[in-house]
Amino acid sequence: VQLVESGGGSVQAGGSLKLSCEASIPIFKTCGMAWYRQVPGKERELVSRIADDGTPRYTDAVKGRFTISADKAGTFLYLEMNSLKTEDTAVYYCRAGCEDPYSGTKVNYWGQGTQVTVSS
């Protein structure tokens, strides 16, 4: 399984970007979907995920500004980011969290990341 993020770039504070994560198979139909971000020297942090009941969840820092969504085919995961702030600068990663229904083994698949830089 391969995940490839795109859509990152440089933007001024207050601007918008939409990140995409394309999976090599429709993995998002059966696996948990999430976006993380990481800045140098800090741990990767969860930004947003789609819960088991299908509802979106967001870290407090991005509530009201970011929107997570996925296509019905289960191939694309998106993160729409509005009103960007300088503190949103990070490398953004998509993750598919999967569980084997027979063994219960959990596997996480990650993309390579896409850089988002917000300047003041």
Short mmCIF file of C-alpha atoms in Angstrom, two decimals:
data_model
loop_
_atom_site.label_atom_id
_atom_site.label_comp_id
_atom_site.label_asym_id
_atom_site.label_seq_id
_atom_site.Cartn_x
_atom_site.Cartn_y
_atom_site.Cartn_z
CA VAL A 1 0.00 0.00 0.00
CA GLN A 2 1.32 3.42 -0.94
CA LEU A 3 0.04 6.77 0.22
CA VAL A 4 1.10 9.90 -1.61
CA GLU A 5 0.36 13.36 -0.26
CA SER A 6 0.19 16.48 -2.38
CA GLY A 7 -1.05 20.04 -2.17
CA GLY A 8 1.45 21.47 0.26
CA GLY A 9 3.24 24.72 -0.38
CA SER A 10 3.94 28.18 0.90
CA VAL A 11 1.15 30.57 1.77
CA GLN A 12 0.69 33.74 3.75
CA ALA A 13 -1.13 33.75 7.04
CA GLY A 14 -4.85 33.78 6.47
CA GLY A 15 -4.55 31.81 3.27
CA SER A 16 -5.79 28.36 2.36
CA LEU A 17 -4.44 25.06 1.11
CA LYS A 18 -6.05 21.73 0.36
CA LEU A 19 -3.99 18.62 0.92
CA SER A 20 -4.71 15.36 -0.86
CA CYS A 21 -3.61 11.85 -0.03
CA GLU A 22 -3.93 9.26 -2.75
CA ALA A 23 -3.83 5.60 -1.88
CA SER A 24 -2.69 2.89 -4.28
CA ILE A 25 -5.77 0.85 -3.32
CA PRO A 26 -9.13 1.98 -1.86
CA ILE A 27 -7.77 1.54 1.63
CA PHE A 28 -9.81 4.30 3.19
CA LYS A 29 -12.95 2.18 2.79
CA THR A 30 -11.77 -0.22 5.45
CA CYS A 31 -9.11 1.57 7.44
CA GLY A 32 -9.01 4.51 9.78
CA MET A 33 -8.15 7.82 8.19
CA ALA A 34 -6.13 10.59 9.73
CA TRP A 35 -3.86 13.53 9.12
CA TYR A 36 -0.83 14.24 11.28
CA ARG A 37 1.79 16.96 11.24
CA GLN A 38 5.32 17.29 12.50
CA VAL A 39 7.76 20.11 13.02
CA PRO A 40 11.49 19.57 13.52
CA GLY A 41 12.36 18.57 17.04
CA LYS A 42 8.80 17.69 17.99
CA GLU A 43 6.74 14.55 17.94
CA ARG A 44 4.28 13.93 15.17
CA GLU A 45 0.85 15.12 16.30
CA LEU A 46 -2.64 14.12 15.27
CA VAL A 47 -4.42 16.93 13.45
CA SER A 48 -7.64 15.33 12.35
CA ARG A 49 -9.20 11.93 11.93
CA ILE A 50 -12.45 10.34 10.90
CA ALA A 51 -13.84 8.38 13.80
CA ASP A 52 -15.36 4.92 13.55
CA ASP A 53 -18.83 6.45 13.42
CA GLY A 54 -17.79 8.53 10.42
CA THR A 55 -17.65 11.84 12.23
CA PRO A 56 -14.63 14.10 11.86
CA ARG A 57 -12.49 14.92 14.84
CA TYR A 58 -10.00 17.76 15.15
CA THR A 59 -7.33 18.86 17.51
CA ASP A 60 -8.34 22.07 19.26
CA ALA A 61 -5.72 24.11 17.42
CA VAL A 62 -7.40 23.58 14.05
CA LYS A 63 -11.09 23.35 14.93
CA GLY A 64 -13.20 25.60 12.77
CA ARG A 65 -10.38 26.06 10.25
CA PHE A 66 -9.60 22.58 8.89
CA THR A 67 -11.93 20.07 7.29
CA ILE A 68 -11.15 16.40 6.72
CA SER A 69 -12.97 14.43 4.07
CA ALA A 70 -12.60 11.38 1.86
CA ASP A 71 -13.97 10.33 -1.49
CA LYS A 72 -16.56 7.58 -1.70
CA ALA A 73 -14.17 5.29 -3.56
CA GLY A 74 -11.90 5.20 -0.55
CA THR A 75 -8.87 6.23 -2.55
CA PHE A 76 -8.46 9.86 -1.58
CA LEU A 77 -8.26 11.58 1.77
CA TYR A 78 -8.33 15.37 1.94
CA LEU A 79 -7.53 18.09 4.40
CA GLU A 80 -8.85 21.53 3.59
CA MET A 81 -7.03 24.16 5.58
CA ASN A 82 -8.36 27.71 5.88
CA SER A 83 -7.29 30.75 7.89
CA LEU A 84 -3.82 29.32 8.11
CA LYS A 85 -1.52 30.51 10.86
CA THR A 86 2.25 30.52 11.10
CA GLU A 87 2.01 27.83 13.75
CA ASP A 88 0.44 25.51 11.18
CA THR A 89 3.81 25.28 9.46
CA ALA A 90 4.81 21.62 9.44
CA VAL A 91 5.18 18.52 7.34
CA TYR A 92 1.74 16.96 6.98
CA TYR A 93 1.27 13.20 6.74
CA CYS A 94 -1.74 11.07 5.98
CA ARG A 95 -2.17 7.76 7.74
CA ALA A 96 -4.32 4.73 7.15
CA GLY A 97 -4.74 2.65 10.27
CA CYS A 98 -5.76 -0.89 9.38
CA GLU A 99 -6.66 -3.98 11.38
CA ASP A 100 -6.63 -7.51 10.03
CA PRO A 101 -10.16 -8.83 10.74
CA TYR A 102 -8.88 -12.36 11.42
CA SER A 103 -5.69 -11.87 13.39
CA GLY A 104 -6.40 -8.47 14.88
CA THR A 105 -2.97 -7.30 13.77
CA LYS A 106 -2.83 -3.54 13.38
CA VAL A 107 -0.79 -1.87 10.68
CA ASN A 108 -0.33 1.81 9.95
CA TYR A 109 0.49 3.06 6.50
CA TRP A 110 2.02 6.51 6.10
CA GLY A 111 2.65 8.84 3.23
CA GLN A 112 5.96 10.59 2.68
CA GLY A 113 4.64 13.93 3.86
CA THR A 114 4.06 17.29 2.26
CA GLN A 115 5.50 20.56 3.53
CA VAL A 116 3.18 23.39 4.50
CA THR A 117 4.82 26.72 5.22
CA VAL A 118 2.79 29.67 6.46
CA SER A 119 4.49 33.04 6.57
CA SER A 120 3.39 36.17 8.39
#
